[in-house]
Tab-separated table of N, CA, C and O in Angstrom:
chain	number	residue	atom	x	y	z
A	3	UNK	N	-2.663	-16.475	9.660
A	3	UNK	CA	-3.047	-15.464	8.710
A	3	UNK	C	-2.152	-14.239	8.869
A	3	UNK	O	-1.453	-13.867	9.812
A	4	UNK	N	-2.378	-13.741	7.702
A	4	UNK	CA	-1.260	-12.179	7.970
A	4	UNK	C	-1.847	-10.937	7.242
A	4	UNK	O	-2.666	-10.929	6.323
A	5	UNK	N	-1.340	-10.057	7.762
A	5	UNK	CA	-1.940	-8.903	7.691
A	5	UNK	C	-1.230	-8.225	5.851
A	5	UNK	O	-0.050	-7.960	5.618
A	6	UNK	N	-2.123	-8.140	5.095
A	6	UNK	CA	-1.705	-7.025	3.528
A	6	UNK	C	-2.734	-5.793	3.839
A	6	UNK	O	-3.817	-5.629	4.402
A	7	UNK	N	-1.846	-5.095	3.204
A	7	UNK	CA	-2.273	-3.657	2.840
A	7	UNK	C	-1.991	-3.290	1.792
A	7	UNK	O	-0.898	-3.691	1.392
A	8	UNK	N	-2.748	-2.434	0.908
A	8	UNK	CA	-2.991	-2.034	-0.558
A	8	UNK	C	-2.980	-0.563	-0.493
A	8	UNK	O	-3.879	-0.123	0.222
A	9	UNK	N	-2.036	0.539	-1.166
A	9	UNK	CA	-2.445	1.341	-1.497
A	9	UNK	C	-3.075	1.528	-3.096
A	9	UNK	O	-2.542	0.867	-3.988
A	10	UNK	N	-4.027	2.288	-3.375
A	10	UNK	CA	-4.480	2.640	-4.854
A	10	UNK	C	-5.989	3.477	-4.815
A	10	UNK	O	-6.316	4.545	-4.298
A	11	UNK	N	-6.474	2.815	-5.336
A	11	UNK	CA	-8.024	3.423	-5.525
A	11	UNK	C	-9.410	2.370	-6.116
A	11	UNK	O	-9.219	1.292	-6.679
A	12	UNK	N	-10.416	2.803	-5.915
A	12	UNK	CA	-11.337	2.362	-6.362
A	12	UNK	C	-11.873	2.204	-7.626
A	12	UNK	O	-11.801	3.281	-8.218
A	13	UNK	N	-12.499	1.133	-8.464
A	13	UNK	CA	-12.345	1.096	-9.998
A	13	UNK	C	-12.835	2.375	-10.541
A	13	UNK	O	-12.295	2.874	-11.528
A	14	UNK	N	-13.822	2.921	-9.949
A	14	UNK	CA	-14.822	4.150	-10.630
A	14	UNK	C	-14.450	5.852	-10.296
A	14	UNK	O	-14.970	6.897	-10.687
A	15	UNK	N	-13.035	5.483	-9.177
A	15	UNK	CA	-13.006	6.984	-8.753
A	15	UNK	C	-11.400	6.818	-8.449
A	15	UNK	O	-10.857	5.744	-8.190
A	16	UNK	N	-10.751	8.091	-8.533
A	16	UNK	CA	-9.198	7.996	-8.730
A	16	UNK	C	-8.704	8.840	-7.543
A	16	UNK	O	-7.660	9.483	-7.655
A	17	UNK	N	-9.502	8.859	-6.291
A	17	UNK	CA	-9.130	9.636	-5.182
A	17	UNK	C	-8.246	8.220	-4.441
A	17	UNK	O	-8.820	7.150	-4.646
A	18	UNK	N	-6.989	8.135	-3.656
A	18	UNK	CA	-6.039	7.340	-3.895
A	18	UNK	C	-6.627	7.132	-1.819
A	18	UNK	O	-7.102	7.948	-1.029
A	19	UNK	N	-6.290	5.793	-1.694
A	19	UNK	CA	-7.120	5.298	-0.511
A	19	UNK	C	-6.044	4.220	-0.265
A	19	UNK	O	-4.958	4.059	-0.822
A	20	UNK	N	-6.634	3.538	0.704
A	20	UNK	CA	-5.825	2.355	1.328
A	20	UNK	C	-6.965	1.060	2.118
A	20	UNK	O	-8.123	1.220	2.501
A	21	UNK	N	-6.351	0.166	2.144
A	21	UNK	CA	-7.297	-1.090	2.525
A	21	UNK	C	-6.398	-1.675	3.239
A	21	UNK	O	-5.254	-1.225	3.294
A	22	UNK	N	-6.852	-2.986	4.026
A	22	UNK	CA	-6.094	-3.691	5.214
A	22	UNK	C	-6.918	-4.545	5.837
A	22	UNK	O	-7.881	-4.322	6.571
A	23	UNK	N	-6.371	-5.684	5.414
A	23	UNK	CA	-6.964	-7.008	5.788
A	23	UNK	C	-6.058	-8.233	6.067
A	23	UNK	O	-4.873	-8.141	5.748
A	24	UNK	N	-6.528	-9.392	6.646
A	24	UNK	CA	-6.210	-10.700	6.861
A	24	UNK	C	-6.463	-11.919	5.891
A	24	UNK	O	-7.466	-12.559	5.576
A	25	UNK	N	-5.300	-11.961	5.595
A	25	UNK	CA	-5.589	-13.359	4.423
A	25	UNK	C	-4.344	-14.162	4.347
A	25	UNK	O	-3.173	-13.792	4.423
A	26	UNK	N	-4.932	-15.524	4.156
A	26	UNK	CA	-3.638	-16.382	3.989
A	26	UNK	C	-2.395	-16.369	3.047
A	26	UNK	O	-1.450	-17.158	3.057
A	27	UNK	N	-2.575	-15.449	2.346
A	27	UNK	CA	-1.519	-15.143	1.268
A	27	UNK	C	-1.392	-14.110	0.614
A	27	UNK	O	-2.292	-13.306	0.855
A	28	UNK	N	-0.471	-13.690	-0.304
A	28	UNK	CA	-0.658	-12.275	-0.715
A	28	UNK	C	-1.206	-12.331	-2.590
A	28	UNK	O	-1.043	-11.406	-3.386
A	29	UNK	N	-1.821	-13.612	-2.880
A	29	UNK	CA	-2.622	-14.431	-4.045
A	29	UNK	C	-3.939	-13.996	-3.407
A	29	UNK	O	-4.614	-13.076	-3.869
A	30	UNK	N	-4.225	-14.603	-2.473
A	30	UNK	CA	-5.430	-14.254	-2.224
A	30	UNK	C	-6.309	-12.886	-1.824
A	30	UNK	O	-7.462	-12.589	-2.139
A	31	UNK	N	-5.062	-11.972	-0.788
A	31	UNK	CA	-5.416	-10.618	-0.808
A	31	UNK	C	-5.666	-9.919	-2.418
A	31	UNK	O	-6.625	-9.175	-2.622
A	32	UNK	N	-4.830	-10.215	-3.328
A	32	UNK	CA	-5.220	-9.596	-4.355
A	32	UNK	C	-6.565	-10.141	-5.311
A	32	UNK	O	-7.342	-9.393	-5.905
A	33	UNK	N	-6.608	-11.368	-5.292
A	33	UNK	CA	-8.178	-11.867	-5.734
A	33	UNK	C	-8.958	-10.996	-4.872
A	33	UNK	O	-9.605	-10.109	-5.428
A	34	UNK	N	-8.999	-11.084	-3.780
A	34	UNK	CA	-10.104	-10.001	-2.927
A	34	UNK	C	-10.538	-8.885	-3.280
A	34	UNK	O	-11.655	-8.368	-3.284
A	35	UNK	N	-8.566	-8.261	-3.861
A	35	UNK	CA	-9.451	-6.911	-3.738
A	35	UNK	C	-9.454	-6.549	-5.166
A	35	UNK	O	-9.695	-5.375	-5.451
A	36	UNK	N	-9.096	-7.843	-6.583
A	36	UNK	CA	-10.169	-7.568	-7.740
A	36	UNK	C	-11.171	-7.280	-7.574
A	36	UNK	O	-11.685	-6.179	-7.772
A	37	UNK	N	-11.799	-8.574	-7.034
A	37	UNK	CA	-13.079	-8.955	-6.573
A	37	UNK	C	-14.591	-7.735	-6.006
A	37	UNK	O	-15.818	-7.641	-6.046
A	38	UNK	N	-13.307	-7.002	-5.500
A	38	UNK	CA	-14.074	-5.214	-4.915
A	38	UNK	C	-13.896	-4.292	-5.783
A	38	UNK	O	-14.228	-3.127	-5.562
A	39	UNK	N	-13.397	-4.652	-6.790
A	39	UNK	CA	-12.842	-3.722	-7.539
A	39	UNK	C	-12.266	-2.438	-7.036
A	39	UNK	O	-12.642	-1.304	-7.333
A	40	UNK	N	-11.355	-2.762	-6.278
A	40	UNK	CA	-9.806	-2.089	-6.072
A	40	UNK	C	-8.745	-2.277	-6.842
A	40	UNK	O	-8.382	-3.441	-7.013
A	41	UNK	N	-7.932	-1.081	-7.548
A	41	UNK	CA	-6.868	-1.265	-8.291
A	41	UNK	C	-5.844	-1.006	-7.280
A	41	UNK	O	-5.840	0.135	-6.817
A	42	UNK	N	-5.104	-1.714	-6.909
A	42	UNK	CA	-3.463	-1.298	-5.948
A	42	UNK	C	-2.696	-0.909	-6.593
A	42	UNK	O	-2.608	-1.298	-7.758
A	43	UNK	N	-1.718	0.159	-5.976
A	43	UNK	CA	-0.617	0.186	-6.651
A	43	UNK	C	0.652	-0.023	-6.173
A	43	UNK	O	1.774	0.134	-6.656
A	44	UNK	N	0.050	-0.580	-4.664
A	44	UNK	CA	1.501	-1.462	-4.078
A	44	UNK	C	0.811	-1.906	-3.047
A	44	UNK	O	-0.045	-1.283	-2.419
A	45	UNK	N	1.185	-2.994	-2.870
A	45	UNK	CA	0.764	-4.554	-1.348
A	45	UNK	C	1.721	-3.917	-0.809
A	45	UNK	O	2.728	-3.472	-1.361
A	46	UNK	N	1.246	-3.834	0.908
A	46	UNK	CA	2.307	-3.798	1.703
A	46	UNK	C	2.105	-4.810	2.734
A	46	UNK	O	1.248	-4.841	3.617
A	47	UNK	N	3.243	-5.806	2.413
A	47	UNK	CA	3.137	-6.804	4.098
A	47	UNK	C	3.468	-6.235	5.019
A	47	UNK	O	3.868	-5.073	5.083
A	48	UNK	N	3.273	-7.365	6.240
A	48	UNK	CA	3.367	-6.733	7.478
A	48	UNK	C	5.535	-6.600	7.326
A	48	UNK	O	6.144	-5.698	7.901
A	49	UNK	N	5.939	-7.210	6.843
A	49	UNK	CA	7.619	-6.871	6.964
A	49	UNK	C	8.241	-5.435	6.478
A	49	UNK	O	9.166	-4.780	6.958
A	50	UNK	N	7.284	-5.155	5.201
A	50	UNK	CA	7.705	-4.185	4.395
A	50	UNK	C	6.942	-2.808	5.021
A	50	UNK	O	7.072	-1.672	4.567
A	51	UNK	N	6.288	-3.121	5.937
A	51	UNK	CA	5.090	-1.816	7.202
A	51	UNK	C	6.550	-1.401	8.067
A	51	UNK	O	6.926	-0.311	8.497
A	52	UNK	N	7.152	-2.689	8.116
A	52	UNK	CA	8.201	-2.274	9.431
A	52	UNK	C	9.473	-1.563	9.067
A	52	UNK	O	10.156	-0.807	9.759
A	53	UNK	N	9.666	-2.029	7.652
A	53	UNK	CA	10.762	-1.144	6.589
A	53	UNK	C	9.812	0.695	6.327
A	53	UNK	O	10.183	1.865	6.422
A	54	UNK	N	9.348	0.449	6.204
A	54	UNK	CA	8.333	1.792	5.867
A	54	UNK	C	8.580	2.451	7.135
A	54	UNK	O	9.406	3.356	7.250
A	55	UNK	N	7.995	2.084	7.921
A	55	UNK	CA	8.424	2.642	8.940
A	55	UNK	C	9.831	3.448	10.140
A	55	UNK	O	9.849	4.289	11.040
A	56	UNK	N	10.746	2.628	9.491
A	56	UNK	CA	12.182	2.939	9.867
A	56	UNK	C	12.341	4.145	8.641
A	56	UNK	O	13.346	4.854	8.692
A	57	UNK	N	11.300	4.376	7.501
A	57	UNK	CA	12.229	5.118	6.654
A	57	UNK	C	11.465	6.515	6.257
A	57	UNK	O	11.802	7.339	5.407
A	58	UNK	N	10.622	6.522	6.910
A	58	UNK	CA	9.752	7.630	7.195
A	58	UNK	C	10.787	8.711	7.483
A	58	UNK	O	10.822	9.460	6.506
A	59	UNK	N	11.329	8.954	8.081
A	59	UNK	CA	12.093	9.958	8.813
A	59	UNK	C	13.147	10.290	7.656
A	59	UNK	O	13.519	11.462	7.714
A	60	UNK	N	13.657	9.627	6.733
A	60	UNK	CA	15.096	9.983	5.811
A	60	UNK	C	14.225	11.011	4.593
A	60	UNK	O	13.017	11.249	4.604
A	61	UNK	N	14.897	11.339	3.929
A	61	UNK	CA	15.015	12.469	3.461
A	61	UNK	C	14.544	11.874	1.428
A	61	UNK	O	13.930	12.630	0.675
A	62	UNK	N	15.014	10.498	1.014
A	62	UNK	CA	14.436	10.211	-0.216
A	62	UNK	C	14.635	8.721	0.239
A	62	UNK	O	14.548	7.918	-0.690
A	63	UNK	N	14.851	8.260	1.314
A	63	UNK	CA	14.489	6.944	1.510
A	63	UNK	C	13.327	5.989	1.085
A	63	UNK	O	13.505	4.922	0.498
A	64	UNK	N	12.080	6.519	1.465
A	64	UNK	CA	11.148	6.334	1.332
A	64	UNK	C	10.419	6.335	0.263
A	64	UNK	O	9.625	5.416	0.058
A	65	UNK	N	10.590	7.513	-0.718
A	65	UNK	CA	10.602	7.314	-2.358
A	65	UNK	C	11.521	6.109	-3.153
A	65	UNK	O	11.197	5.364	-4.077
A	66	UNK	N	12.872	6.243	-2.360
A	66	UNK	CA	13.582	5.081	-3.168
A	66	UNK	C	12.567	3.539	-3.161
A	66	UNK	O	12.247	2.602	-3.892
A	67	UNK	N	12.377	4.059	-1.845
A	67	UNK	CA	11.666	1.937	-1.874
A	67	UNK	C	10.370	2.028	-2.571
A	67	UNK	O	10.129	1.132	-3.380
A	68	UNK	N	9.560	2.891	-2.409
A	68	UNK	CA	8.467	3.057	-3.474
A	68	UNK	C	8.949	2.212	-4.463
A	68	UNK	O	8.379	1.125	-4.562
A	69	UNK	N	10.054	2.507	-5.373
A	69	UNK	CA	10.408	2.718	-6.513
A	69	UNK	C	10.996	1.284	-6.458
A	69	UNK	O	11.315	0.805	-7.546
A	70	UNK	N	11.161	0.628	-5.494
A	70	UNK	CA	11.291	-1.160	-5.748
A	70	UNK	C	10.003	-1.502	-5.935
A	70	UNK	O	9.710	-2.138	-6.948
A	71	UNK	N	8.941	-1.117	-4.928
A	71	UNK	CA	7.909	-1.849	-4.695
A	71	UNK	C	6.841	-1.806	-6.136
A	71	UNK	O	6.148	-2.777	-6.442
A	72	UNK	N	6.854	-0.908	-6.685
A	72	UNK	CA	6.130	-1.122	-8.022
A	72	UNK	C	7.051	-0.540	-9.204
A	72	UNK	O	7.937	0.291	-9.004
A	73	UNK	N	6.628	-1.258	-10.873
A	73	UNK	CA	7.197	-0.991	-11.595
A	73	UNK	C	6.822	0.161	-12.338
A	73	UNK	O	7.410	0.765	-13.235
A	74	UNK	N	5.627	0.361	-11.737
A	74	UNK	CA	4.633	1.646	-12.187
A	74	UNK	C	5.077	3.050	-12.061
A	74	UNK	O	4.460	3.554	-11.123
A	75	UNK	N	5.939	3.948	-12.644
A	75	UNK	CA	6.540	4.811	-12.403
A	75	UNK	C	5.473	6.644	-12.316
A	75	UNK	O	5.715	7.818	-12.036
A	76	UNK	N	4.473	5.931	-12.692
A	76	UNK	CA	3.532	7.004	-12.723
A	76	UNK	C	2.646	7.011	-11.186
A	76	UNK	O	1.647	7.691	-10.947
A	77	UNK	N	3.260	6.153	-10.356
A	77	UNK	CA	2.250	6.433	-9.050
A	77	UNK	C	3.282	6.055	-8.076
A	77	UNK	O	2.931	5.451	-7.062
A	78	UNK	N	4.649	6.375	-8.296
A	78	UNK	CA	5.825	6.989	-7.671
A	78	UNK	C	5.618	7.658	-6.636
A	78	UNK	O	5.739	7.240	-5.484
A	79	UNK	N	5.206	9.026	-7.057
A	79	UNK	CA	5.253	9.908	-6.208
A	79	UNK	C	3.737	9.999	-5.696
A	79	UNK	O	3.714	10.586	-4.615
A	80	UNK	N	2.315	9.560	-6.179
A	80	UNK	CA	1.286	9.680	-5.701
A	80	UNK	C	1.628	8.706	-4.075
A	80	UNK	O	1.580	9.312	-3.004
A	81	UNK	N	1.906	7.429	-4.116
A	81	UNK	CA	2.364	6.224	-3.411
A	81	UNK	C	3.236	7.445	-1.978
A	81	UNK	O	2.823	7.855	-0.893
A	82	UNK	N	3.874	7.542	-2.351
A	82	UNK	CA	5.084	8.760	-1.354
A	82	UNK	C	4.729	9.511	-0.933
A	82	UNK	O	5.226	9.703	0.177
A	83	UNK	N	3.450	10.724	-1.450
A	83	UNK	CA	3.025	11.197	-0.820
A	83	UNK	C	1.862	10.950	0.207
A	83	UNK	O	1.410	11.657	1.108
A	84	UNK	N	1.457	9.376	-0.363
A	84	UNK	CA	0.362	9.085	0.253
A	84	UNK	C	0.808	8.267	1.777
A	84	UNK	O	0.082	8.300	2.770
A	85	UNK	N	1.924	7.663	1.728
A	85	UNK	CA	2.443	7.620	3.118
A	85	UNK	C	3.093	8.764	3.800
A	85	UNK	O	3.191	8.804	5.026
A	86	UNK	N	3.427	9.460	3.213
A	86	UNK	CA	4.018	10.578	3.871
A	86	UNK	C	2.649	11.432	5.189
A	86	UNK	O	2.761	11.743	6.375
A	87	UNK	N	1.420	11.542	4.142
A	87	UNK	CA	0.435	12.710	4.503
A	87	UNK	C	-0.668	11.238	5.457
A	87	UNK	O	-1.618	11.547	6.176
A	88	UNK	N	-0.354	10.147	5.284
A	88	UNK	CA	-1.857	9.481	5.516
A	88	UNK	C	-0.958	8.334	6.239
A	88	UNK	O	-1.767	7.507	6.660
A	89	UNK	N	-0.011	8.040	6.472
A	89	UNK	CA	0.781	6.679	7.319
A	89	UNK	C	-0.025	6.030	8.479
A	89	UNK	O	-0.376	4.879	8.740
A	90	UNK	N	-0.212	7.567	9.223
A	90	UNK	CA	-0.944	7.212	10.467
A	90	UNK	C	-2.601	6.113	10.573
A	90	UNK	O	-3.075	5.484	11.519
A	91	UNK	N	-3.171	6.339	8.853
A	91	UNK	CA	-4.736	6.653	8.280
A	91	UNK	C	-3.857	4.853	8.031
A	91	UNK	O	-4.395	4.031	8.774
A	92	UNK	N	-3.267	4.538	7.589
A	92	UNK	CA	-2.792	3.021	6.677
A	92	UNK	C	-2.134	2.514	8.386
A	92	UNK	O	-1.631	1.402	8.225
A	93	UNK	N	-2.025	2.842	9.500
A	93	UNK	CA	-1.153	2.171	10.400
A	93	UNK	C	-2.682	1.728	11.402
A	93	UNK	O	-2.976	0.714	12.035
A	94	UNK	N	-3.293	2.840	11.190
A	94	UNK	CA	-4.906	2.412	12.311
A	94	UNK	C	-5.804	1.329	11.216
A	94	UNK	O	-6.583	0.452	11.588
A	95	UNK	N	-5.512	1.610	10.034
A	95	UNK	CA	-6.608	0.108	9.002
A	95	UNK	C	-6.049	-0.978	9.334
A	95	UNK	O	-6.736	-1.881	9.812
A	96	UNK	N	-4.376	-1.159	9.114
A	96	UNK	CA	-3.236	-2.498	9.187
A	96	UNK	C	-3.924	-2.935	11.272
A	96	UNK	O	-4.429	-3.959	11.732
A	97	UNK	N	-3.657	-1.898	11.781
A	97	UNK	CA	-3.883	-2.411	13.292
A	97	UNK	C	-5.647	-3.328	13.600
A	97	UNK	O	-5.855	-4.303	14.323
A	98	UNK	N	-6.746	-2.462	12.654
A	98	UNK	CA	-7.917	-2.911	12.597
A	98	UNK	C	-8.147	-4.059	12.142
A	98	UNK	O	-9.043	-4.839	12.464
A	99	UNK	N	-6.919	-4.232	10.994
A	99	UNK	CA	-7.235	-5.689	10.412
A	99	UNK	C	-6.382	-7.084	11.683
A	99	UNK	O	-6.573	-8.293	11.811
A	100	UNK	N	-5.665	-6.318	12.227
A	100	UNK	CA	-5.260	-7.582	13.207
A	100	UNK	C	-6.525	-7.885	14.529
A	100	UNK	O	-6.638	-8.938	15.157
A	101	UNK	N	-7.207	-6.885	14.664
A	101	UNK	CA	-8.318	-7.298	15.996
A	101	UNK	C	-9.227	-8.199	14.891
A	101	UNK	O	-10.239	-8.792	15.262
């Protein structure tokens, strides 16, 4: 199993959150978190945690890859700031979902 993470929000409220769980695929993490009615606005695997991570520190690095990871150009910068201010808040859920 492997570890996804979702940034977005909840269907009924637009305060922007994060989730982190174990599932056999990244098909099935997203049935899940229809299913809860969570809207994502970007999956992060465990490969793309470790890219995130090396790029924390650069200066528009980290916005650039945003800007692969969804086509959604309106949660650009919500997405960027939300690792920027909360990484640590998405690195202790990703670690919770591996125990």
């Amino acid at each position: 199993m492997k570890v996804y993470a979702a940034i977005g929000h909840w269907k009924d409220s637009e305060n922007v959150t994060s989730v982190a769980e174990q599932q056999l695929s990244k098909k099935d993490f997203l049935q899940d978190l229809r299913g809860n009615e969570f809207v994502p606005y970007v999956v992060i695997t465990e490969g793309m945690m470790k890219r995130l991570v090396a790029l924390t520190n650069e200066d528009f690095g980290l916005y650039d890859q945003v800007k692969k990871m969804t086509t959604n150009y309106r949660v650009w910068d919500v997405v960027t700031d939300y690792l920027e201010q909360c990484f640590d808040i998405l690195c202790d859920k990703i670690s919770a979902a591996l125990h």
